[in-house]
Tab-separated table of C-alpha atoms in Angstrom:
chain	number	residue	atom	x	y	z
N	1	UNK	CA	26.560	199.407	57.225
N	2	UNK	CA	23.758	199.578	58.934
N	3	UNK	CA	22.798	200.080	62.698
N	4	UNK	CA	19.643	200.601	64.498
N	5	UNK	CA	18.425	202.231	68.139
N	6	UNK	CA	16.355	203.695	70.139
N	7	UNK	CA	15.802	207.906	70.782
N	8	UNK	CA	13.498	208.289	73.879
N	9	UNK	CA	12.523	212.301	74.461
N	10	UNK	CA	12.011	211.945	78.222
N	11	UNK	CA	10.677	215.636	78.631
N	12	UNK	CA	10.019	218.523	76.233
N	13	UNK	CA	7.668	221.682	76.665
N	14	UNK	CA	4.931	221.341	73.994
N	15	UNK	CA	6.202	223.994	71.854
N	16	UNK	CA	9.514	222.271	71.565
N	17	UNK	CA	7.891	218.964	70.213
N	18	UNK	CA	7.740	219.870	66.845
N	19	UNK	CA	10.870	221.462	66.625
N	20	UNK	CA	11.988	217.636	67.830
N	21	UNK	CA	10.290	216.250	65.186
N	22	UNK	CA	11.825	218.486	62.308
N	23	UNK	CA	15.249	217.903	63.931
N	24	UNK	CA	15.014	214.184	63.561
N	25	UNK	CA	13.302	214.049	60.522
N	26	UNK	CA	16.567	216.130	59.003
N	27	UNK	CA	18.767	213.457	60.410
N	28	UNK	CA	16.679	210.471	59.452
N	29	UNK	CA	15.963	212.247	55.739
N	30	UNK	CA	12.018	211.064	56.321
N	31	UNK	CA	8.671	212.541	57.940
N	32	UNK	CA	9.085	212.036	61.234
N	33	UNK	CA	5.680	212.595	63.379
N	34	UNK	CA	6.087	211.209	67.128
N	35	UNK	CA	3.441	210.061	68.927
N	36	UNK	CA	3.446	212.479	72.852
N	37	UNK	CA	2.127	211.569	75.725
N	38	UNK	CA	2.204	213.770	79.241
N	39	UNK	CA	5.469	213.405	81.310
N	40	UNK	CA	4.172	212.578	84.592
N	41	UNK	CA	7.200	213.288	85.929
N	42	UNK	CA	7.682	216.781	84.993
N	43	UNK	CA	3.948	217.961	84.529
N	44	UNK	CA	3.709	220.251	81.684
N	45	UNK	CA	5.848	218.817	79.787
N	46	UNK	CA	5.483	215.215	76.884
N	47	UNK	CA	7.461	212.510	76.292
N	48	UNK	CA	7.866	210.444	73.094
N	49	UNK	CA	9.982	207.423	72.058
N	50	UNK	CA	10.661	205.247	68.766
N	51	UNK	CA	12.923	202.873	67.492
N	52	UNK	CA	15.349	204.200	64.198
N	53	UNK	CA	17.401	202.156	61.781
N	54	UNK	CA	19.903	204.258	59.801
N	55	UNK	CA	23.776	204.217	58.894
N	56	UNK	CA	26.485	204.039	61.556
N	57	UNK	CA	26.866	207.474	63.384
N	58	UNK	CA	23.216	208.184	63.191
N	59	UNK	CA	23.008	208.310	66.832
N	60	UNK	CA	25.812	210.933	67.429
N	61	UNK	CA	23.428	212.940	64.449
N	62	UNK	CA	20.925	212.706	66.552
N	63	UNK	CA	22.689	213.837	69.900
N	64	UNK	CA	24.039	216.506	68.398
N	65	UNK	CA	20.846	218.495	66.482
N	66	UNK	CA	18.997	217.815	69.894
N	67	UNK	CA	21.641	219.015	72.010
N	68	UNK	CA	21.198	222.469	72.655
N	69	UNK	CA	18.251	222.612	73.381
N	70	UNK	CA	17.474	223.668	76.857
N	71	UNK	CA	14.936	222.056	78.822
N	72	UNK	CA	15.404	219.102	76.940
N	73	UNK	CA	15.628	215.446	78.388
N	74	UNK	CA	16.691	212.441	76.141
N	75	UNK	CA	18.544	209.446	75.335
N	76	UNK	CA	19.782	208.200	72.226
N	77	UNK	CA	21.151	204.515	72.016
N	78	UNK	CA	23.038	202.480	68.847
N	79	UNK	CA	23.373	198.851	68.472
N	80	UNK	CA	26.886	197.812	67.453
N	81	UNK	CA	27.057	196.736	63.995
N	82	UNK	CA	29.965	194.884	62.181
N	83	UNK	CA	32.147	198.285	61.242
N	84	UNK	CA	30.983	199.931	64.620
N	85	UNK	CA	30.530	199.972	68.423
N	86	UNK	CA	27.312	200.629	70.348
N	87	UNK	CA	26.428	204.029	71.576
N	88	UNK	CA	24.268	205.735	74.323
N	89	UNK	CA	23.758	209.660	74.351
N	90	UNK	CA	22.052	210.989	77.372
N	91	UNK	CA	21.208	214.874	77.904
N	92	UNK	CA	19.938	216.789	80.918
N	93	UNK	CA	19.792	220.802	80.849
N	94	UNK	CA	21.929	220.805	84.088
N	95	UNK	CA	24.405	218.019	83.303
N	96	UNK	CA	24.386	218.562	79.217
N	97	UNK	CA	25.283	215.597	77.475
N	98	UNK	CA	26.918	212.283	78.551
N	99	UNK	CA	28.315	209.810	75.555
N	100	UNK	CA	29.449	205.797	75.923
N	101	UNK	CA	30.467	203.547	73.411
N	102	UNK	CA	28.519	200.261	74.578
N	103	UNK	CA	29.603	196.735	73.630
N	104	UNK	CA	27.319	193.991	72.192
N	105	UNK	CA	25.176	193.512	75.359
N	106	UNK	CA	24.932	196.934	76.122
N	107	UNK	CA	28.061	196.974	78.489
N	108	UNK	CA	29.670	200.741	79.169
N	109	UNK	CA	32.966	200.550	77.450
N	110	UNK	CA	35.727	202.616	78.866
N	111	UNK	CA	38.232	203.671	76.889
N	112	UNK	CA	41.977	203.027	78.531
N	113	UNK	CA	43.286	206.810	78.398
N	114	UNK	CA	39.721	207.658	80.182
N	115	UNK	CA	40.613	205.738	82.675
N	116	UNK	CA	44.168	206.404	83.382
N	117	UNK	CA	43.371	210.333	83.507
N	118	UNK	CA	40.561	210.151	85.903
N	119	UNK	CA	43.448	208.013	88.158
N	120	UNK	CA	45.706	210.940	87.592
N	121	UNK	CA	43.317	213.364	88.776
N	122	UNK	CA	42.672	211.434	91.621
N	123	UNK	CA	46.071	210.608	92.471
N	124	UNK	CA	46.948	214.708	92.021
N	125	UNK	CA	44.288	215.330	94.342
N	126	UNK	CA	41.656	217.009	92.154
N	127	UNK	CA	38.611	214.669	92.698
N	128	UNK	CA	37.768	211.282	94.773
N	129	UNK	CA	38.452	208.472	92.435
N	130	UNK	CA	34.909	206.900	92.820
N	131	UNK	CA	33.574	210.142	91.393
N	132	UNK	CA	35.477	210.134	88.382
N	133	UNK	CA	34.756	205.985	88.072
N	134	UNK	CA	30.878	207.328	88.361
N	135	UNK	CA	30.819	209.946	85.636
N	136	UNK	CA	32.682	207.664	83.119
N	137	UNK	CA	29.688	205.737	84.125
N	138	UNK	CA	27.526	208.003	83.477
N	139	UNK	CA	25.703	207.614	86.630
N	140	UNK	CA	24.728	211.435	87.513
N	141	UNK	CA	23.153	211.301	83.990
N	142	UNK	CA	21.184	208.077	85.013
N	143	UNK	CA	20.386	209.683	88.176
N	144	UNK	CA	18.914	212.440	87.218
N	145	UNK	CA	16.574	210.815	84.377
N	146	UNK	CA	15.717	207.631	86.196
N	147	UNK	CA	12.309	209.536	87.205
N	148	UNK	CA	11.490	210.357	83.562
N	149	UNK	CA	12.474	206.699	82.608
N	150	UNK	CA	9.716	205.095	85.009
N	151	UNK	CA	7.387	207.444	84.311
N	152	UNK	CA	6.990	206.340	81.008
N	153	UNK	CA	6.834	202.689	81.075
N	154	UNK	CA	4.371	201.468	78.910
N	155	UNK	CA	4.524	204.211	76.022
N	156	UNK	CA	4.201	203.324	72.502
N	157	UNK	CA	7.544	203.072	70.186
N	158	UNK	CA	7.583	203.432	66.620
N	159	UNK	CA	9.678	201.796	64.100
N	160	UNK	CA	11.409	205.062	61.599
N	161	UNK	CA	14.155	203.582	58.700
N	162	UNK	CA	16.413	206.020	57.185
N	163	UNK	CA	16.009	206.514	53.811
N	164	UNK	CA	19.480	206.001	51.868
């Protein structure tokens, strides 16, 4: 079955961008060339986006060979499909990386033992509820990369299909 998203590269150093590239294009199984523009945001540093289509799980693929990169700013979404829920992947170098399963209109769902342990921790004392209820959120992650998301309104996306 088939899904499709979106990976936006928010900021990368230039010498990182075609490392990017080949890491994509081994998860995709295609040439992958990405059309960079500057990163206002964080001068010095590009930005690229494009749309993917590819098999359920391709967005976890993605997360994962772009994940240790540091210095490295992105987002990596999945559409739910008929055998599978939506995703979103977001990764900061000081945070690292923040995963959601999303429902059909893009909705953060929140698994019920998620929940029920950050309530524990509260409850024990360990953290403030509304912290926990924020970082199964994933608001520090959307925090820190709103900047980078402004910043490039406007920038081309291109269409990439997996090849199966």
């Amino acid at each position: 079955m088939t899904t499709r998203g979106v990976l936006y590269v928010h900021s990368a150093p230039r010498a990182l961008c075609p490392h990017v590239e080949w890491a994509v294009a081994g998860v995709l199984g295609t040439r992958v060339n990405l059309d960079w523009i500057r990163q206002p945001a964080a001068p010095g540093t590009w930005r690229s986006e494009f749309s993917w289509q590819g098999q359920a799980g391709t967005a976890s693929k993605l997360a994962s060979a772009l994940r240790g990169w540091h210095l490295l700013r992105f987002e990596v979404t999945a559409e739910p499909c008929p055998t599978a829920e939506g995703e979103r992947y977001s990764c900061t170098p000081d945070l690292g990386i923040f995963h959601a399963v999303t429902g059909i209109h893009g909705d953060i769902l929140i698994p019920e033992d998620r929940l029920r342990a950050a309530l524990q921790r509260s409850q024990r004392g360990e953290s403030d509820l509304e912290a926990e209820l924020s970082k199964l959120l994933g608001k520090p992650w959307d925090d820190e990369l709103e900047p980078f998301r402004y910043a490039g309104e406007g920038a081309p996306v291109r269409w990439l299909h997996q090849v199966v």
